[in-house]
Amino acid sequence: MFEIPDNLAPETYPMAWLVGTWRGYGMLGYPGIDDAAIICDLEIHNDGGPYLTVTSTWTLANENPDDIDKELPGSVGVSQLTENRRWQVASGYLRQSPEKEGDVEAMIATPDGRVALYIGTVKAPRMTLISDAMVRSAAGAEVNASSLQVGLVESDLLFAYDMAAFGEEMQSYAAGRLSRVREDM
């Protein structure tokens, strides 16, 4: 049974099920980007403020994505993989909208010169985020829109990330399954 800890800010209660350290695996592919297996690390914490901090790291795996059993729990699936090189890092903040319970807002930045502002909804154990604004530096990756779906299934965090980038329409970019490593509330 999940319990909300005493030190969690009340404004973050609708997202409390996300808090912790997660690790798992996923697959990515997009026009112009070869299909690849990825190792996914995710940390979601609360420092007492009315928001959650989010840090996500994707590392390309050496293994061929066609050889990966995609039905395994995150902790088992990631054990099939070995790290190749860092692919993506993202960090930011997630908060409940001050205007309506269940509405969420997120700001996520990546070191390739992008910042995305998202709006969405959360109703445990699901969250949907859709980009509201995408900003990039002059040399930043050309991502025009994105969406993220997250859900808790059989104690694992499943995600699907779609994007419209590099002149392509909105379509799947990555999906994966992560297991909770520890609760860091």
Short mmCIF file of N, CA and C in Angstrom, two decimals:
data_model
loop_
_atom_site.label_atom_id
_atom_site.label_comp_id
_atom_site.label_asym_id
_atom_site.label_seq_id
_atom_site.Cartn_x
_atom_site.Cartn_y
_atom_site.Cartn_z
N MET A 1 0.84 -1.18 0.00
CA MET A 1 0.00 0.00 0.00
C MET A 1 0.89 1.25 0.00
N PHE A 2 0.56 2.19 -0.84
CA PHE A 2 1.32 3.42 -0.98
C PHE A 2 0.84 4.44 0.05
N GLU A 3 1.79 5.06 0.76
CA GLU A 3 1.45 6.10 1.72
C GLU A 3 2.21 7.37 1.37
N ILE A 4 1.54 8.50 1.47
CA ILE A 4 2.18 9.79 1.23
C ILE A 4 2.99 10.15 2.46
N PRO A 5 4.30 10.37 2.30
CA PRO A 5 5.13 10.69 3.46
C PRO A 5 4.85 12.08 4.03
N ASP A 6 5.21 12.26 5.28
CA ASP A 6 4.95 13.51 5.99
C ASP A 6 5.68 14.71 5.37
N ASN A 7 6.87 14.49 4.79
CA ASN A 7 7.67 15.62 4.32
C ASN A 7 7.35 16.06 2.89
N LEU A 8 6.38 15.45 2.24
CA LEU A 8 6.01 15.81 0.88
C LEU A 8 5.09 17.03 0.89
N ALA A 9 5.40 18.01 0.04
CA ALA A 9 4.56 19.22 -0.03
C ALA A 9 3.14 18.83 -0.48
N PRO A 10 2.11 19.34 0.19
CA PRO A 10 0.73 18.96 -0.16
C PRO A 10 0.38 19.20 -1.63
N GLU A 11 0.96 20.23 -2.24
CA GLU A 11 0.66 20.52 -3.65
C GLU A 11 1.13 19.40 -4.57
N THR A 12 2.02 18.54 -4.09
CA THR A 12 2.55 17.46 -4.94
C THR A 12 1.83 16.13 -4.71
N TYR A 13 0.88 16.07 -3.79
CA TYR A 13 0.21 14.81 -3.48
C TYR A 13 -0.34 14.07 -4.71
N PRO A 14 -0.97 14.76 -5.68
CA PRO A 14 -1.49 14.02 -6.84
C PRO A 14 -0.39 13.32 -7.66
N MET A 15 0.87 13.74 -7.48
CA MET A 15 1.98 13.16 -8.24
C MET A 15 2.89 12.30 -7.35
N ALA A 16 2.49 12.07 -6.10
CA ALA A 16 3.33 11.36 -5.13
C ALA A 16 3.73 9.97 -5.62
N TRP A 17 2.90 9.32 -6.40
CA TRP A 17 3.20 7.97 -6.90
C TRP A 17 4.40 7.95 -7.84
N LEU A 18 4.80 9.11 -8.35
CA LEU A 18 5.96 9.20 -9.25
C LEU A 18 7.29 9.35 -8.51
N VAL A 19 7.23 9.81 -7.26
CA VAL A 19 8.44 10.16 -6.53
C VAL A 19 9.29 8.92 -6.26
N GLY A 20 10.57 9.05 -6.57
CA GLY A 20 11.52 7.97 -6.32
C GLY A 20 12.58 7.91 -7.40
N THR A 21 13.38 6.86 -7.33
CA THR A 21 14.41 6.60 -8.33
C THR A 21 13.98 5.38 -9.12
N TRP A 22 14.00 5.49 -10.44
CA TRP A 22 13.52 4.47 -11.35
C TRP A 22 14.64 4.10 -12.33
N ARG A 23 14.66 2.82 -12.76
CA ARG A 23 15.64 2.38 -13.75
C ARG A 23 14.98 1.30 -14.60
N GLY A 24 15.25 1.36 -15.90
CA GLY A 24 14.66 0.36 -16.79
C GLY A 24 15.23 0.48 -18.18
N TYR A 25 14.43 0.07 -19.13
CA TYR A 25 14.88 0.02 -20.52
C TYR A 25 13.78 0.52 -21.44
N GLY A 26 14.17 0.81 -22.66
CA GLY A 26 13.20 1.25 -23.65
C GLY A 26 13.77 1.11 -25.04
N MET A 27 12.99 1.54 -25.99
CA MET A 27 13.37 1.52 -27.40
C MET A 27 13.11 2.90 -27.97
N LEU A 28 13.98 3.33 -28.85
CA LEU A 28 13.73 4.58 -29.55
C LEU A 28 13.98 4.39 -31.03
N GLY A 29 13.38 5.24 -31.80
CA GLY A 29 13.54 5.25 -33.24
C GLY A 29 12.69 6.37 -33.82
N TYR A 30 13.18 6.94 -34.89
CA TYR A 30 12.49 8.08 -35.50
C TYR A 30 13.07 8.24 -36.89
N PRO A 31 12.35 8.81 -37.84
CA PRO A 31 12.95 9.03 -39.16
C PRO A 31 14.29 9.76 -39.03
N GLY A 32 15.31 9.19 -39.59
CA GLY A 32 16.65 9.76 -39.52
C GLY A 32 17.43 9.34 -38.28
N ILE A 33 16.79 8.62 -37.37
CA ILE A 33 17.45 8.12 -36.16
C ILE A 33 17.27 6.61 -36.13
N ASP A 34 18.37 5.88 -36.12
CA ASP A 34 18.31 4.42 -36.11
C ASP A 34 17.61 3.90 -34.85
N ASP A 35 16.87 2.81 -35.01
CA ASP A 35 16.26 2.15 -33.86
C ASP A 35 17.35 1.72 -32.89
N ALA A 36 17.08 1.88 -31.60
CA ALA A 36 18.08 1.53 -30.59
C ALA A 36 17.40 1.14 -29.29
N ALA A 37 18.06 0.26 -28.56
CA ALA A 37 17.65 -0.04 -27.19
C ALA A 37 18.31 1.00 -26.30
N ILE A 38 17.59 1.42 -25.25
CA ILE A 38 18.13 2.43 -24.34
C ILE A 38 17.97 1.98 -22.89
N ILE A 39 18.89 2.43 -22.08
CA ILE A 39 18.82 2.26 -20.64
C ILE A 39 18.30 3.59 -20.09
N CYS A 40 17.26 3.52 -19.28
CA CYS A 40 16.59 4.72 -18.79
C CYS A 40 16.74 4.85 -17.28
N ASP A 41 17.20 6.01 -16.84
CA ASP A 41 17.28 6.33 -15.42
C ASP A 41 16.45 7.58 -15.18
N LEU A 42 15.64 7.55 -14.13
CA LEU A 42 14.73 8.65 -13.83
C LEU A 42 14.74 8.89 -12.33
N GLU A 43 14.91 10.15 -11.94
CA GLU A 43 14.83 10.53 -10.54
C GLU A 43 13.79 11.64 -10.41
N ILE A 44 12.84 11.41 -9.51
CA ILE A 44 11.81 12.40 -9.24
C ILE A 44 11.78 12.61 -7.73
N HIS A 45 12.02 13.85 -7.31
CA HIS A 45 12.15 14.15 -5.89
C HIS A 45 11.35 15.39 -5.52
N ASN A 46 11.17 15.57 -4.21
CA ASN A 46 10.55 16.77 -3.67
C ASN A 46 11.45 17.29 -2.56
N ASP A 47 11.78 18.56 -2.61
CA ASP A 47 12.64 19.16 -1.59
C ASP A 47 11.83 19.97 -0.59
N GLY A 48 10.53 19.74 -0.56
CA GLY A 48 9.65 20.47 0.34
C GLY A 48 8.88 21.58 -0.34
N GLY A 49 9.31 21.95 -1.57
CA GLY A 49 8.61 22.99 -2.32
C GLY A 49 7.36 22.45 -3.00
N PRO A 50 6.55 23.32 -3.58
CA PRO A 50 5.28 22.90 -4.20
C PRO A 50 5.47 22.33 -5.62
N TYR A 51 6.52 21.59 -5.83
CA TYR A 51 6.86 21.04 -7.14
C TYR A 51 7.71 19.79 -6.95
N LEU A 52 7.89 19.02 -8.00
CA LEU A 52 8.81 17.89 -8.02
C LEU A 52 9.95 18.23 -8.96
N THR A 53 11.16 17.81 -8.63
CA THR A 53 12.29 17.94 -9.54
C THR A 53 12.43 16.63 -10.31
N VAL A 54 12.76 16.76 -11.59
CA VAL A 54 12.83 15.60 -12.47
C VAL A 54 14.18 15.60 -13.19
N THR A 55 14.86 14.45 -13.18
CA THR A 55 16.08 14.27 -13.96
C THR A 55 15.97 12.93 -14.68
N SER A 56 16.14 12.96 -15.99
CA SER A 56 16.03 11.75 -16.81
C SER A 56 17.29 11.60 -17.66
N THR A 57 17.81 10.38 -17.72
CA THR A 57 18.99 10.08 -18.54
C THR A 57 18.71 8.85 -19.38
N TRP A 58 18.96 8.96 -20.68
CA TRP A 58 18.87 7.82 -21.58
C TRP A 58 20.27 7.52 -22.10
N THR A 59 20.66 6.26 -22.01
CA THR A 59 21.95 5.79 -22.50
C THR A 59 21.70 4.75 -23.57
N LEU A 60 22.33 4.90 -24.73
CA LEU A 60 22.20 3.88 -25.76
C LEU A 60 22.81 2.59 -25.27
N ALA A 61 22.19 1.47 -25.63
CA ALA A 61 22.70 0.16 -25.26
C ALA A 61 23.44 -0.45 -26.45
N ASN A 62 24.33 -1.35 -26.18
CA ASN A 62 25.08 -2.04 -27.24
C ASN A 62 24.24 -3.06 -27.99
N GLU A 63 23.20 -3.56 -27.36
CA GLU A 63 22.42 -4.66 -27.92
C GLU A 63 21.47 -4.19 -29.03
N ASN A 64 21.20 -5.08 -29.97
CA ASN A 64 20.26 -4.82 -31.06
C ASN A 64 18.85 -4.79 -30.47
N PRO A 65 18.06 -3.76 -30.76
CA PRO A 65 16.72 -3.68 -30.17
C PRO A 65 15.81 -4.84 -30.58
N ASP A 66 16.06 -5.45 -31.73
CA ASP A 66 15.24 -6.59 -32.16
C ASP A 66 15.47 -7.83 -31.30
N ASP A 67 16.59 -7.87 -30.57
CA ASP A 67 16.93 -9.02 -29.74
C ASP A 67 16.45 -8.88 -28.30
N ILE A 68 15.78 -7.78 -27.97
CA ILE A 68 15.36 -7.49 -26.60
C ILE A 68 13.92 -7.95 -26.38
N ASP A 69 13.69 -8.67 -25.28
CA ASP A 69 12.34 -9.06 -24.89
C ASP A 69 11.66 -7.84 -24.28
N LYS A 70 10.69 -7.29 -24.96
CA LYS A 70 10.06 -6.03 -24.56
C LYS A 70 8.90 -6.22 -23.58
N GLU A 71 8.68 -7.43 -23.12
CA GLU A 71 7.59 -7.71 -22.17
C GLU A 71 8.09 -7.87 -20.74
N LEU A 72 9.39 -7.73 -20.52
CA LEU A 72 9.96 -7.93 -19.19
C LEU A 72 9.75 -6.72 -18.29
N PRO A 73 9.68 -6.93 -16.97
CA PRO A 73 9.67 -5.79 -16.05
C PRO A 73 10.92 -4.94 -16.26
N GLY A 74 10.86 -3.68 -15.89
CA GLY A 74 11.98 -2.78 -16.12
C GLY A 74 13.29 -3.25 -15.53
N SER A 75 13.25 -3.75 -14.29
CA SER A 75 14.49 -4.18 -13.63
C SER A 75 15.10 -5.40 -14.29
N VAL A 76 14.29 -6.28 -14.84
CA VAL A 76 14.79 -7.47 -15.52
C VAL A 76 15.26 -7.10 -16.92
N GLY A 77 14.48 -6.30 -17.63
CA GLY A 77 14.83 -5.91 -19.00
C GLY A 77 16.13 -5.14 -19.07
N VAL A 78 16.37 -4.25 -18.13
CA VAL A 78 17.60 -3.45 -18.16
C VAL A 78 18.82 -4.34 -17.91
N SER A 79 18.63 -5.46 -17.22
CA SER A 79 19.76 -6.35 -16.95
C SER A 79 20.25 -7.05 -18.22
N GLN A 80 19.45 -7.00 -19.31
CA GLN A 80 19.86 -7.56 -20.60
C GLN A 80 20.82 -6.65 -21.36
N LEU A 81 20.97 -5.41 -20.89
CA LEU A 81 21.65 -4.38 -21.67
C LEU A 81 22.98 -3.96 -21.07
N THR A 82 23.88 -3.53 -21.95
CA THR A 82 25.14 -2.92 -21.53
C THR A 82 25.22 -1.53 -22.13
N GLU A 83 25.82 -0.61 -21.38
CA GLU A 83 25.87 0.79 -21.79
C GLU A 83 26.85 1.02 -22.93
N ASN A 84 26.41 1.84 -23.89
CA ASN A 84 27.27 2.26 -24.99
C ASN A 84 27.69 3.70 -24.75
N ARG A 85 26.74 4.65 -25.00
CA ARG A 85 27.05 6.07 -24.80
C ARG A 85 25.79 6.83 -24.44
N ARG A 86 25.98 7.96 -23.77
CA ARG A 86 24.87 8.81 -23.34
C ARG A 86 24.14 9.32 -24.57
N TRP A 87 22.81 9.27 -24.54
CA TRP A 87 22.01 9.75 -25.66
C TRP A 87 21.31 11.06 -25.31
N GLN A 88 20.70 11.11 -24.12
CA GLN A 88 19.91 12.30 -23.79
C GLN A 88 19.84 12.47 -22.28
N VAL A 89 19.86 13.71 -21.85
CA VAL A 89 19.64 14.08 -20.45
C VAL A 89 18.59 15.18 -20.45
N ALA A 90 17.70 15.13 -19.50
CA ALA A 90 16.68 16.18 -19.36
C ALA A 90 16.47 16.43 -17.88
N SER A 91 16.23 17.69 -17.54
CA SER A 91 15.93 18.01 -16.14
C SER A 91 14.92 19.14 -16.10
N GLY A 92 14.19 19.17 -15.00
CA GLY A 92 13.19 20.23 -14.87
C GLY A 92 12.32 20.07 -13.66
N TYR A 93 11.12 20.62 -13.78
CA TYR A 93 10.20 20.69 -12.67
C TYR A 93 8.80 20.30 -13.12
N LEU A 94 8.08 19.69 -12.20
CA LEU A 94 6.70 19.27 -12.43
C LEU A 94 5.88 19.78 -11.26
N ARG A 95 4.77 20.45 -11.56
CA ARG A 95 3.94 20.95 -10.47
C ARG A 95 2.47 20.84 -10.86
N GLN A 96 1.65 20.78 -9.83
CA GLN A 96 0.22 20.84 -10.06
C GLN A 96 -0.15 22.27 -10.36
N SER A 97 -1.04 22.48 -11.30
CA SER A 97 -1.49 23.83 -11.62
C SER A 97 -2.14 24.45 -10.40
N PRO A 98 -1.82 25.70 -10.10
CA PRO A 98 -2.48 26.36 -8.96
C PRO A 98 -3.95 26.67 -9.25
N GLU A 99 -4.36 26.52 -10.51
CA GLU A 99 -5.73 26.88 -10.88
C GLU A 99 -6.72 25.72 -10.78
N LYS A 100 -6.24 24.46 -10.97
CA LYS A 100 -7.18 23.34 -10.97
C LYS A 100 -6.47 22.06 -10.56
N GLU A 101 -7.00 21.40 -9.55
CA GLU A 101 -6.43 20.14 -9.09
C GLU A 101 -6.52 19.10 -10.22
N GLY A 102 -5.44 18.37 -10.41
CA GLY A 102 -5.39 17.36 -11.46
C GLY A 102 -4.75 17.87 -12.74
N ASP A 103 -4.67 19.18 -12.89
CA ASP A 103 -3.95 19.76 -14.03
C ASP A 103 -2.49 19.92 -13.60
N VAL A 104 -1.58 19.60 -14.49
CA VAL A 104 -0.16 19.71 -14.17
C VAL A 104 0.56 20.56 -15.21
N GLU A 105 1.69 21.09 -14.78
CA GLU A 105 2.55 21.88 -15.65
C GLU A 105 3.97 21.37 -15.46
N ALA A 106 4.75 21.39 -16.52
CA ALA A 106 6.15 20.95 -16.42
C ALA A 106 7.02 21.85 -17.28
N MET A 107 8.25 22.02 -16.83
CA MET A 107 9.27 22.71 -17.60
C MET A 107 10.47 21.78 -17.64
N ILE A 108 10.87 21.38 -18.83
CA ILE A 108 11.97 20.43 -19.00
C ILE A 108 13.00 21.03 -19.94
N ALA A 109 14.27 20.99 -19.53
CA ALA A 109 15.37 21.51 -20.34
C ALA A 109 16.32 20.37 -20.69
N THR A 110 16.93 20.48 -21.88
CA THR A 110 17.92 19.50 -22.32
C THR A 110 19.19 20.24 -22.72
N PRO A 111 20.35 19.58 -22.60
CA PRO A 111 21.60 20.27 -22.91
C PRO A 111 21.84 20.51 -24.40
N ASP A 112 20.93 20.04 -25.25
CA ASP A 112 21.08 20.33 -26.68
C ASP A 112 20.41 21.63 -27.07
N GLY A 113 20.11 22.47 -26.08
CA GLY A 113 19.60 23.81 -26.37
C GLY A 113 18.10 23.92 -26.46
N ARG A 114 17.36 23.07 -25.72
CA ARG A 114 15.90 23.11 -25.78
C ARG A 114 15.29 23.23 -24.40
N VAL A 115 14.15 23.94 -24.35
CA VAL A 115 13.31 23.99 -23.17
C VAL A 115 11.88 23.78 -23.64
N ALA A 116 11.18 22.88 -22.96
CA ALA A 116 9.79 22.60 -23.31
C ALA A 116 8.90 22.92 -22.11
N LEU A 117 7.79 23.59 -22.38
CA LEU A 117 6.77 23.82 -21.37
C LEU A 117 5.60 22.92 -21.71
N TYR A 118 5.14 22.16 -20.73
CA TYR A 118 4.07 21.19 -20.93
C TYR A 118 2.88 21.52 -20.04
N ILE A 119 1.71 21.15 -20.52
CA ILE A 119 0.51 21.16 -19.70
C ILE A 119 -0.10 19.78 -19.82
N GLY A 120 -0.86 19.39 -18.82
CA GLY A 120 -1.44 18.06 -18.88
C GLY A 120 -2.31 17.77 -17.68
N THR A 121 -2.54 16.48 -17.49
CA THR A 121 -3.38 16.03 -16.39
C THR A 121 -2.70 14.87 -15.67
N VAL A 122 -3.02 14.77 -14.40
CA VAL A 122 -2.55 13.64 -13.60
C VAL A 122 -3.71 13.11 -12.79
N LYS A 123 -3.88 11.81 -12.86
CA LYS A 123 -4.84 11.10 -12.02
C LYS A 123 -4.20 9.75 -11.77
N ALA A 124 -3.67 9.60 -10.56
CA ALA A 124 -2.91 8.39 -10.24
C ALA A 124 -3.68 7.15 -10.68
N PRO A 125 -3.01 6.26 -11.36
CA PRO A 125 -1.59 6.21 -11.66
C PRO A 125 -1.26 6.57 -13.12
N ARG A 126 -1.82 7.67 -13.62
CA ARG A 126 -1.52 8.09 -15.00
C ARG A 126 -1.27 9.58 -15.07
N MET A 127 -0.42 9.94 -16.05
CA MET A 127 -0.16 11.35 -16.31
C MET A 127 0.06 11.53 -17.81
N THR A 128 -0.50 12.60 -18.34
CA THR A 128 -0.32 12.96 -19.74
C THR A 128 0.17 14.39 -19.81
N LEU A 129 1.24 14.62 -20.57
CA LEU A 129 1.78 15.96 -20.78
C LEU A 129 1.85 16.24 -22.27
N ILE A 130 1.44 17.44 -22.68
CA ILE A 130 1.50 17.86 -24.08
C ILE A 130 2.21 19.21 -24.13
N SER A 131 3.13 19.34 -25.05
CA SER A 131 3.90 20.59 -25.12
C SER A 131 2.98 21.77 -25.41
N ASP A 132 3.23 22.84 -24.68
CA ASP A 132 2.50 24.08 -24.85
C ASP A 132 3.39 25.11 -25.55
N ALA A 133 4.70 25.01 -25.28
CA ALA A 133 5.67 25.89 -25.92
C ALA A 133 7.00 25.16 -26.00
N MET A 134 7.66 25.31 -27.14
CA MET A 134 8.98 24.71 -27.35
C MET A 134 9.92 25.85 -27.73
N VAL A 135 11.01 25.98 -26.99
CA VAL A 135 11.98 27.02 -27.23
C VAL A 135 13.33 26.36 -27.45
N ARG A 136 14.08 26.86 -28.43
CA ARG A 136 15.40 26.28 -28.67
C ARG A 136 16.39 27.38 -29.02
N SER A 137 17.64 27.09 -28.74
CA SER A 137 18.70 28.01 -29.10
C SER A 137 18.89 27.95 -30.61
N ALA A 138 19.70 28.85 -31.15
CA ALA A 138 19.93 28.88 -32.60
C ALA A 138 20.45 27.53 -33.12
N ALA A 139 21.23 26.83 -32.30
CA ALA A 139 21.78 25.54 -32.72
C ALA A 139 21.05 24.36 -32.07
N GLY A 140 19.96 24.63 -31.36
CA GLY A 140 19.22 23.58 -30.66
C GLY A 140 18.50 22.64 -31.61
N ALA A 141 18.24 21.43 -31.13
CA ALA A 141 17.54 20.43 -31.93
C ALA A 141 16.15 20.96 -32.31
N GLU A 142 15.77 20.73 -33.55
CA GLU A 142 14.50 21.23 -34.09
C GLU A 142 13.34 20.31 -33.69
N VAL A 143 12.89 20.46 -32.45
CA VAL A 143 11.73 19.72 -31.96
C VAL A 143 10.61 20.74 -31.81
N ASN A 144 9.51 20.53 -32.55
CA ASN A 144 8.43 21.52 -32.59
C ASN A 144 7.28 21.22 -31.64
N ALA A 145 7.11 19.95 -31.26
CA ALA A 145 6.05 19.56 -30.34
C ALA A 145 6.39 18.18 -29.78
N SER A 146 5.86 17.90 -28.60
CA SER A 146 6.06 16.58 -28.03
C SER A 146 4.97 16.28 -27.02
N SER A 147 4.83 15.00 -26.72
CA SER A 147 3.87 14.59 -25.69
C SER A 147 4.45 13.40 -24.95
N LEU A 148 4.03 13.27 -23.71
CA LEU A 148 4.52 12.19 -22.86
C LEU A 148 3.34 11.58 -22.11
N GLN A 149 3.23 10.27 -22.17
CA GLN A 149 2.23 9.53 -21.41
C GLN A 149 3.00 8.65 -20.43
N VAL A 150 2.59 8.66 -19.17
CA VAL A 150 3.23 7.87 -18.13
C VAL A 150 2.13 7.17 -17.35
N GLY A 151 2.38 5.90 -17.02
CA GLY A 151 1.41 5.16 -16.22
C GLY A 151 2.09 4.09 -15.39
N LEU A 152 1.50 3.81 -14.24
CA LEU A 152 2.01 2.77 -13.37
C LEU A 152 1.25 1.49 -13.67
N VAL A 153 1.98 0.46 -14.12
CA VAL A 153 1.39 -0.83 -14.49
C VAL A 153 2.20 -1.93 -13.83
N GLU A 154 1.54 -2.75 -13.02
CA GLU A 154 2.23 -3.85 -12.33
C GLU A 154 3.49 -3.36 -11.62
N SER A 155 3.38 -2.25 -10.93
CA SER A 155 4.47 -1.61 -10.15
C SER A 155 5.58 -1.01 -11.00
N ASP A 156 5.50 -1.08 -12.32
CA ASP A 156 6.48 -0.46 -13.21
C ASP A 156 5.91 0.82 -13.80
N LEU A 157 6.80 1.75 -14.09
CA LEU A 157 6.43 3.01 -14.73
C LEU A 157 6.63 2.85 -16.23
N LEU A 158 5.54 2.86 -16.99
CA LEU A 158 5.61 2.77 -18.44
C LEU A 158 5.50 4.16 -19.03
N PHE A 159 6.27 4.43 -20.09
CA PHE A 159 6.19 5.74 -20.73
C PHE A 159 6.16 5.59 -22.24
N ALA A 160 5.53 6.57 -22.88
CA ALA A 160 5.54 6.70 -24.33
C ALA A 160 5.77 8.18 -24.64
N TYR A 161 6.80 8.45 -25.44
CA TYR A 161 7.16 9.82 -25.78
C TYR A 161 7.05 9.98 -27.29
N ASP A 162 6.20 10.91 -27.73
CA ASP A 162 6.02 11.22 -29.15
C ASP A 162 6.56 12.61 -29.41
N MET A 163 6.99 12.85 -30.64
CA MET A 163 7.44 14.20 -30.97
C MET A 163 7.24 14.50 -32.45
N ALA A 164 7.18 15.79 -32.74
CA ALA A 164 7.21 16.31 -34.11
C ALA A 164 8.53 17.06 -34.21
N ALA A 165 9.43 16.55 -35.03
CA ALA A 165 10.77 17.13 -35.09
C ALA A 165 11.37 16.96 -36.48
N PHE A 166 12.33 17.82 -36.80
CA PHE A 166 13.10 17.70 -38.04
C PHE A 166 12.20 17.61 -39.28
N GLY A 167 11.08 18.34 -39.25
CA GLY A 167 10.17 18.37 -40.38
C GLY A 167 9.18 17.22 -40.43
N GLU A 168 9.19 16.34 -39.45
CA GLU A 168 8.27 15.19 -39.40
C GLU A 168 7.02 15.52 -38.59
N GLU A 169 5.93 14.80 -38.88
CA GLU A 169 4.70 14.93 -38.11
C GLU A 169 4.86 14.26 -36.75
N MET A 170 3.95 14.54 -35.81
CA MET A 170 3.98 13.92 -34.49
C MET A 170 3.89 12.40 -34.64
N GLN A 171 4.85 11.70 -34.02
CA GLN A 171 4.88 10.24 -34.07
C GLN A 171 5.74 9.72 -32.92
N SER A 172 5.69 8.41 -32.72
CA SER A 172 6.43 7.78 -31.64
C SER A 172 7.93 8.01 -31.79
N TYR A 173 8.56 8.32 -30.68
CA TYR A 173 10.01 8.47 -30.64
C TYR A 173 10.63 7.44 -29.69
N ALA A 174 10.03 7.27 -28.51
CA ALA A 174 10.58 6.32 -27.55
C ALA A 174 9.48 5.81 -26.63
N ALA A 175 9.70 4.61 -26.12
CA ALA A 175 8.81 4.01 -25.13
C ALA A 175 9.64 3.11 -24.25
N GLY A 176 9.20 2.93 -23.01
CA GLY A 176 9.97 2.09 -22.12
C GLY A 176 9.25 1.70 -20.86
N ARG A 177 9.97 0.94 -20.05
CA ARG A 177 9.43 0.40 -18.81
C ARG A 177 10.50 0.48 -17.73
N LEU A 178 10.17 1.14 -16.62
CA LEU A 178 11.12 1.35 -15.53
C LEU A 178 10.59 0.76 -14.24
N SER A 179 11.48 0.21 -13.44
CA SER A 179 11.13 -0.30 -12.12
C SER A 179 11.66 0.65 -11.06
N ARG A 180 10.94 0.73 -9.96
CA ARG A 180 11.37 1.59 -8.86
C ARG A 180 12.61 0.98 -8.21
N VAL A 181 13.67 1.78 -8.12
CA VAL A 181 14.89 1.35 -7.46
C VAL A 181 14.76 1.62 -5.97
N ARG A 182 14.24 2.80 -5.65
CA ARG A 182 14.00 3.14 -4.25
C ARG A 182 13.03 4.32 -4.19
N GLU A 183 12.39 4.41 -3.05
CA GLU A 183 11.51 5.56 -2.81
C GLU A 183 12.33 6.61 -2.11
N ASP A 184 12.39 7.80 -2.67
CA ASP A 184 13.16 8.91 -2.10
C ASP A 184 12.23 10.05 -1.78
N MET A 185 11.47 9.89 -0.79
CA MET A 185 10.48 10.90 -0.48
C MET A 185 11.01 11.74 0.61
#
